[in-house]
Amino acid sequence: MMENVFMVTGASRGIGAATAALAADAGYRVVRASRSVEESVGDRGWDAKCDVSSWDSVQELMSRVESRWGRIDVVFANAGASVDTSFISDAGAEPAEWTGMVVTNVCGPAFTARAAMPALMRSGGHLVLTGSAAGRGVRPGSLYSATKWAITGLAQAIRAEAVGTGVRVTVVQPGLVDTDAIPASRAGDPKLRPEDVGRAVLYAVSQPSTVDVNEILIRPTGQAAHR
């Protein structure tokens, strides 16, 4: 019997790296996909180069993994980017810098889902997407927040289309997480650890096949709902 395979995008650091480690501890063969790794394949772990903003890159990786390891059971579409923005002032990144974030945060998970779904339908698998608490409320001037609103809608659209396929779809919406992407203005705020979010992902995928955990909102204790 082939062992279950868990793929994580954006796995080189933060939430992705923590979730990949937890998945390995749980007994999965783990594909750790990111743009910045040297390709390395072992019996139970695979560091794979993948740019989620490229449809060809994502599709090619899914094909390679299923060909080599025979199946894909969980795909965690986690890769993302963040830049500060304002629509009324020169604060934050220049508008020319916004495109990369939008493509990575919106097209990336969409490409990942489209490339993964054939394999997940064959395995009766699970698609997990990283949203954000910022995608549940208004954040003045934040295009990043708008991309995470899009992820909530994307997860719902995929789930609706996947009814009857056996594939489960979960969006995990973390509050502030202690990573290198934290704005300086929030350095003193309460923070989740990356592994806190990873445990939420593993909770969702460890439920019986009859249970579909649609959304998980997780904030650090003490974080205000509007932050």
mmCIF file of C-alpha atoms in Angstrom:
data_model
loop_
_atom_site.group_PDB
_atom_site.id
_atom_site.type_symbol
_atom_site.label_atom_id
_atom_site.label_comp_id
_atom_site.label_asym_id
_atom_site.label_seq_id
_atom_site.Cartn_x
_atom_site.Cartn_y
_atom_site.Cartn_z
ATOM 1 C CA MET A 1 0.000 0.000 0.000
ATOM 2 C CA MET A 2 1.387 3.392 -1.001
ATOM 3 C CA GLU A 3 1.986 5.898 1.797
ATOM 4 C CA ASN A 4 0.015 9.123 1.915
ATOM 5 C CA VAL A 5 1.642 12.199 0.416
ATOM 6 C CA PHE A 6 1.351 15.726 1.838
ATOM 7 C CA MET A 7 2.451 18.665 -0.340
ATOM 8 C CA VAL A 8 3.127 22.141 1.078
ATOM 9 C CA THR A 9 3.831 25.242 -1.015
ATOM 10 C CA GLY A 10 5.782 28.097 0.526
ATOM 11 C CA ALA A 11 7.506 25.452 2.638
ATOM 12 C CA SER A 12 10.929 27.041 3.060
ATOM 13 C CA ARG A 13 9.986 28.991 6.201
ATOM 14 C CA GLY A 14 7.230 30.073 8.563
ATOM 15 C CA ILE A 15 3.853 28.345 8.448
ATOM 16 C CA GLY A 16 4.839 26.152 5.511
ATOM 17 C CA ALA A 17 8.007 24.808 7.107
ATOM 18 C CA ALA A 18 6.270 24.197 10.443
ATOM 19 C CA THR A 19 3.350 22.383 8.810
ATOM 20 C CA ALA A 20 5.671 20.240 6.700
ATOM 21 C CA ALA A 21 7.553 19.159 9.841
ATOM 22 C CA LEU A 22 4.322 18.279 11.633
ATOM 23 C CA ALA A 23 3.082 16.318 8.613
ATOM 24 C CA ALA A 24 6.332 14.349 8.562
ATOM 25 C CA ASP A 25 5.940 13.606 12.269
ATOM 26 C CA ALA A 26 2.409 12.389 11.545
ATOM 27 C CA GLY A 27 3.766 9.805 9.093
ATOM 28 C CA TYR A 28 3.233 11.453 5.717
ATOM 29 C CA ARG A 29 5.680 11.546 2.874
ATOM 30 C CA VAL A 30 6.148 15.299 2.509
ATOM 31 C CA VAL A 31 6.807 17.462 -0.535
ATOM 32 C CA ARG A 32 8.252 20.822 0.565
ATOM 33 C CA ALA A 33 7.770 23.140 -2.404
ATOM 34 C CA SER A 34 9.224 26.635 -2.729
ATOM 35 C CA ARG A 35 11.051 28.861 -5.175
ATOM 36 C CA SER A 36 14.282 28.974 -3.200
ATOM 37 C CA VAL A 37 15.363 25.366 -2.617
ATOM 38 C CA GLU A 38 17.814 22.987 -4.210
ATOM 39 C CA GLU A 39 15.960 19.945 -5.529
ATOM 40 C CA SER A 40 16.466 16.930 -3.285
ATOM 41 C CA VAL A 41 14.399 13.741 -3.160
ATOM 42 C CA GLY A 42 14.547 11.127 -0.414
ATOM 43 C CA ASP A 43 12.327 8.225 0.518
ATOM 44 C CA ARG A 44 10.044 10.319 2.734
ATOM 45 C CA GLY A 45 10.904 13.934 1.986
ATOM 46 C CA TRP A 46 11.174 15.944 -1.202
ATOM 47 C CA ASP A 47 12.464 19.512 -1.460
ATOM 48 C CA ALA A 48 10.965 20.661 -4.751
ATOM 49 C CA LYS A 49 11.463 23.864 -6.675
ATOM 50 C CA CYS A 50 8.136 25.448 -7.631
ATOM 51 C CA ASP A 51 6.928 28.974 -8.429
ATOM 52 C CA VAL A 52 3.201 29.098 -7.676
ATOM 53 C CA SER A 53 2.790 32.218 -9.805
ATOM 54 C CA SER A 54 3.543 30.020 -12.849
ATOM 55 C CA TRP A 55 0.864 27.593 -13.991
ATOM 56 C CA ASP A 56 3.443 25.512 -15.855
ATOM 57 C CA SER A 57 5.645 25.215 -12.748
ATOM 58 C CA VAL A 58 2.777 24.072 -10.510
ATOM 59 C CA GLN A 59 1.332 21.646 -13.041
ATOM 60 C CA GLU A 60 4.745 20.116 -13.705
ATOM 61 C CA LEU A 61 5.395 19.542 -9.993
ATOM 62 C CA MET A 62 2.052 17.801 -9.436
ATOM 63 C CA SER A 63 2.782 15.502 -12.357
ATOM 64 C CA ARG A 64 6.277 14.672 -11.070
ATOM 65 C CA VAL A 65 5.068 13.909 -7.544
ATOM 66 C CA GLU A 66 2.215 11.668 -8.603
ATOM 67 C CA SER A 67 4.457 9.886 -11.096
ATOM 68 C CA ARG A 68 7.204 9.213 -8.522
ATOM 69 C CA TRP A 69 5.190 8.597 -5.353
ATOM 70 C CA GLY A 70 1.957 7.354 -6.910
ATOM 71 C CA ARG A 71 -0.525 9.664 -5.219
ATOM 72 C CA ILE A 72 -1.177 13.039 -3.606
ATOM 73 C CA ASP A 73 -3.425 13.088 -0.540
ATOM 74 C CA VAL A 74 -3.094 16.587 0.940
ATOM 75 C CA VAL A 75 -2.137 19.824 -0.767
ATOM 76 C CA PHE A 76 -1.564 22.868 1.438
ATOM 77 C CA ALA A 77 -1.622 25.958 -0.803
ATOM 78 C CA ASN A 78 0.293 28.174 1.566
ATOM 79 C CA ALA A 79 2.737 30.254 -0.494
ATOM 80 C CA GLY A 80 2.074 33.974 -0.212
ATOM 81 C CA ALA A 81 3.545 37.453 -0.295
ATOM 82 C CA SER A 82 2.859 40.737 1.451
ATOM 83 C CA VAL A 83 3.636 44.379 0.736
ATOM 84 C CA ASP A 84 2.301 47.471 2.478
ATOM 85 C CA THR A 85 -0.081 49.521 0.346
ATOM 86 C CA SER A 86 -2.074 52.740 0.392
ATOM 87 C CA PHE A 87 -4.622 53.958 -2.123
ATOM 88 C CA ILE A 88 -4.403 57.635 -1.144
ATOM 89 C CA SER A 89 -0.757 58.306 -0.342
ATOM 90 C CA ASP A 90 2.824 57.336 -1.184
ATOM 91 C CA ALA A 91 3.088 55.205 1.969
ATOM 92 C CA GLY A 92 4.112 51.610 1.340
ATOM 93 C CA ALA A 93 5.137 49.934 -1.888
ATOM 94 C CA GLU A 94 4.798 51.568 -5.286
ATOM 95 C CA PRO A 95 1.802 50.309 -7.302
ATOM 96 C CA ALA A 96 4.185 48.682 -9.795
ATOM 97 C CA GLU A 97 5.232 46.343 -6.954
ATOM 98 C CA TRP A 98 1.683 45.201 -6.182
ATOM 99 C CA THR A 99 1.291 42.790 -9.089
ATOM 100 C CA GLY A 100 3.621 40.133 -7.712
ATOM 101 C CA MET A 101 1.701 39.963 -4.447
ATOM 102 C CA VAL A 102 -1.680 39.668 -6.158
ATOM 103 C CA VAL A 103 -0.495 36.973 -8.569
ATOM 104 C CA THR A 104 1.200 34.975 -5.788
ATOM 105 C CA ASN A 105 -1.673 35.306 -3.309
ATOM 106 C CA VAL A 106 -4.612 34.792 -5.673
ATOM 107 C CA CYS A 107 -3.444 33.080 -8.862
ATOM 108 C CA GLY A 108 -0.965 30.936 -6.906
ATOM 109 C CA PRO A 109 -3.584 29.100 -4.823
ATOM 110 C CA ALA A 110 -5.929 28.947 -7.815
ATOM 111 C CA PHE A 111 -3.220 27.386 -10.000
ATOM 112 C CA THR A 112 -2.290 25.008 -7.186
ATOM 113 C CA ALA A 113 -5.888 23.909 -6.730
ATOM 114 C CA ARG A 114 -6.480 23.374 -10.450
ATOM 115 C CA ALA A 115 -3.267 21.371 -10.839
ATOM 116 C CA ALA A 116 -3.905 19.299 -7.701
ATOM 117 C CA MET A 117 -7.579 18.449 -8.080
ATOM 118 C CA PRO A 118 -7.219 15.520 -10.511
ATOM 119 C CA ALA A 119 -4.815 13.768 -8.114
ATOM 120 C CA LEU A 120 -6.901 14.684 -5.070
ATOM 121 C CA MET A 121 -10.049 13.315 -6.726
ATOM 122 C CA ARG A 122 -8.228 10.040 -7.368
ATOM 123 C CA SER A 123 -7.111 9.790 -3.722
ATOM 124 C CA GLY A 124 -10.187 11.283 -2.045
ATOM 125 C CA GLY A 125 -7.820 13.911 -0.712
ATOM 126 C CA HIS A 126 -7.831 17.281 0.986
ATOM 127 C CA LEU A 127 -7.036 20.799 -0.242
ATOM 128 C CA VAL A 128 -6.080 23.378 2.388
ATOM 129 C CA LEU A 129 -5.574 27.064 1.624
ATOM 130 C CA THR A 130 -3.928 29.738 3.770
ATOM 131 C CA GLY A 131 -6.249 32.678 4.151
ATOM 132 C CA SER A 132 -5.980 35.263 6.919
ATOM 133 C CA ALA A 133 -7.974 36.929 9.654
ATOM 134 C CA ALA A 134 -7.254 40.022 7.534
ATOM 135 C CA GLY A 135 -9.549 38.484 4.926
ATOM 136 C CA ARG A 136 -12.556 38.676 7.243
ATOM 137 C CA GLY A 137 -12.672 42.410 7.953
ATOM 138 C CA VAL A 138 -11.758 45.801 6.548
ATOM 139 C CA ARG A 139 -8.089 46.794 6.748
ATOM 140 C CA PRO A 140 -7.732 50.406 5.549
ATOM 141 C CA GLY A 141 -5.559 50.671 2.467
ATOM 142 C CA SER A 142 -4.586 46.988 2.498
ATOM 143 C CA LEU A 143 -4.466 45.234 -0.847
ATOM 144 C CA TYR A 144 -3.027 42.236 1.025
ATOM 145 C CA SER A 145 -6.286 42.003 2.968
ATOM 146 C CA ALA A 146 -8.231 42.049 -0.311
ATOM 147 C CA THR A 147 -6.172 39.120 -1.636
ATOM 148 C CA LYS A 148 -7.071 37.147 1.474
ATOM 149 C CA TRP A 149 -10.753 37.998 1.017
ATOM 150 C CA ALA A 150 -10.273 36.418 -2.402
ATOM 151 C CA ILE A 151 -8.932 33.220 -0.819
ATOM 152 C CA THR A 152 -12.088 32.832 1.260
ATOM 153 C CA GLY A 153 -14.162 33.106 -1.915
ATOM 154 C CA LEU A 154 -11.817 30.783 -3.788
ATOM 155 C CA ALA A 155 -12.119 28.080 -1.138
ATOM 156 C CA GLN A 156 -15.903 28.310 -1.230
ATOM 157 C CA ALA A 157 -15.959 28.145 -5.029
ATOM 158 C CA ILE A 158 -13.709 25.084 -5.113
ATOM 159 C CA ARG A 159 -15.685 23.343 -2.387
ATOM 160 C CA ALA A 160 -18.968 23.952 -4.226
ATOM 161 C CA GLU A 161 -17.589 22.547 -7.476
ATOM 162 C CA ALA A 162 -15.992 19.570 -5.707
ATOM 163 C CA VAL A 163 -19.251 18.325 -4.153
ATOM 164 C CA GLY A 164 -19.570 14.641 -4.970
ATOM 165 C CA THR A 165 -15.849 14.144 -5.713
ATOM 166 C CA GLY A 166 -14.830 13.126 -2.187
ATOM 167 C CA VAL A 167 -12.329 16.011 -1.962
ATOM 168 C CA ARG A 168 -12.462 18.135 1.188
ATOM 169 C CA VAL A 169 -11.557 21.838 1.184
ATOM 170 C CA THR A 170 -10.423 23.902 4.178
ATOM 171 C CA VAL A 171 -9.357 27.525 4.478
ATOM 172 C CA VAL A 172 -7.218 28.347 7.515
ATOM 173 C CA GLN A 173 -7.373 32.001 8.551
ATOM 174 C CA PRO A 174 -4.572 32.914 10.979
ATOM 175 C CA GLY A 175 -4.233 36.138 12.879
ATOM 176 C CA LEU A 176 -0.787 37.644 13.374
ATOM 177 C CA VAL A 177 1.922 34.980 13.085
ATOM 178 C CA ASP A 178 5.519 35.367 14.262
ATOM 179 C CA THR A 179 7.317 35.356 10.905
ATOM 180 C CA ASP A 180 9.724 37.690 9.135
ATOM 181 C CA ALA A 181 6.762 39.317 7.343
ATOM 182 C CA ILE A 182 5.463 41.131 10.453
ATOM 183 C CA PRO A 183 5.170 44.916 9.956
ATOM 184 C CA ALA A 184 7.317 46.952 12.349
ATOM 185 C CA SER A 185 4.155 48.657 13.612
ATOM 186 C CA ARG A 186 2.910 45.326 15.016
ATOM 187 C CA ALA A 187 6.143 43.986 16.516
ATOM 188 C CA GLY A 188 4.744 44.201 20.054
ATOM 189 C CA ASP A 189 1.341 42.612 19.320
ATOM 190 C CA PRO A 190 0.412 39.076 20.455
ATOM 191 C CA LYS A 191 1.506 36.482 17.893
ATOM 192 C CA LEU A 192 0.869 32.887 16.957
ATOM 193 C CA ARG A 193 3.823 30.601 16.337
ATOM 194 C CA PRO A 194 3.963 29.008 12.878
ATOM 195 C CA GLU A 195 3.461 25.580 14.423
ATOM 196 C CA ASP A 196 0.192 26.780 16.001
ATOM 197 C CA VAL A 197 -1.178 27.212 12.497
ATOM 198 C CA GLY A 198 0.388 23.925 11.407
ATOM 199 C CA ARG A 199 -1.485 22.085 14.150
ATOM 200 C CA ALA A 200 -4.744 23.608 12.897
ATOM 201 C CA VAL A 201 -3.980 22.282 9.418
ATOM 202 C CA LEU A 202 -3.205 18.809 10.765
ATOM 203 C CA TYR A 203 -6.436 18.900 12.798
ATOM 204 C CA ALA A 204 -8.481 19.514 9.663
ATOM 205 C CA VAL A 205 -6.818 16.829 7.568
ATOM 206 C CA SER A 206 -6.913 14.229 10.371
ATOM 207 C CA GLN A 207 -10.716 14.192 10.596
ATOM 208 C CA PRO A 208 -12.660 11.201 9.273
ATOM 209 C CA SER A 209 -13.413 11.298 5.545
ATOM 210 C CA THR A 210 -17.052 12.055 6.393
ATOM 211 C CA VAL A 211 -16.042 15.358 8.074
ATOM 212 C CA ASP A 212 -15.169 18.462 6.037
ATOM 213 C CA VAL A 213 -13.777 21.280 8.201
ATOM 214 C CA ASN A 214 -14.586 24.264 5.993
ATOM 215 C CA GLU A 215 -12.946 27.160 7.857
ATOM 216 C CA ILE A 216 -10.590 27.587 10.809
ATOM 217 C CA LEU A 217 -10.104 31.076 12.259
ATOM 218 C CA ILE A 218 -7.190 31.142 14.690
ATOM 219 C CA ARG A 219 -5.839 34.230 16.482
ATOM 220 C CA PRO A 220 -3.278 34.637 19.262
ATOM 221 C CA THR A 221 -4.824 35.202 22.653
ATOM 222 C CA GLY A 222 -5.290 38.928 23.109
ATOM 223 C CA GLN A 223 -5.373 39.948 19.444
ATOM 224 C CA ALA A 224 -8.198 42.384 18.727
ATOM 225 C CA ALA A 225 -10.670 41.273 16.055
ATOM 226 C CA HIS A 226 -10.010 44.366 13.926
ATOM 227 C CA ARG A 227 -6.238 43.794 13.808
#
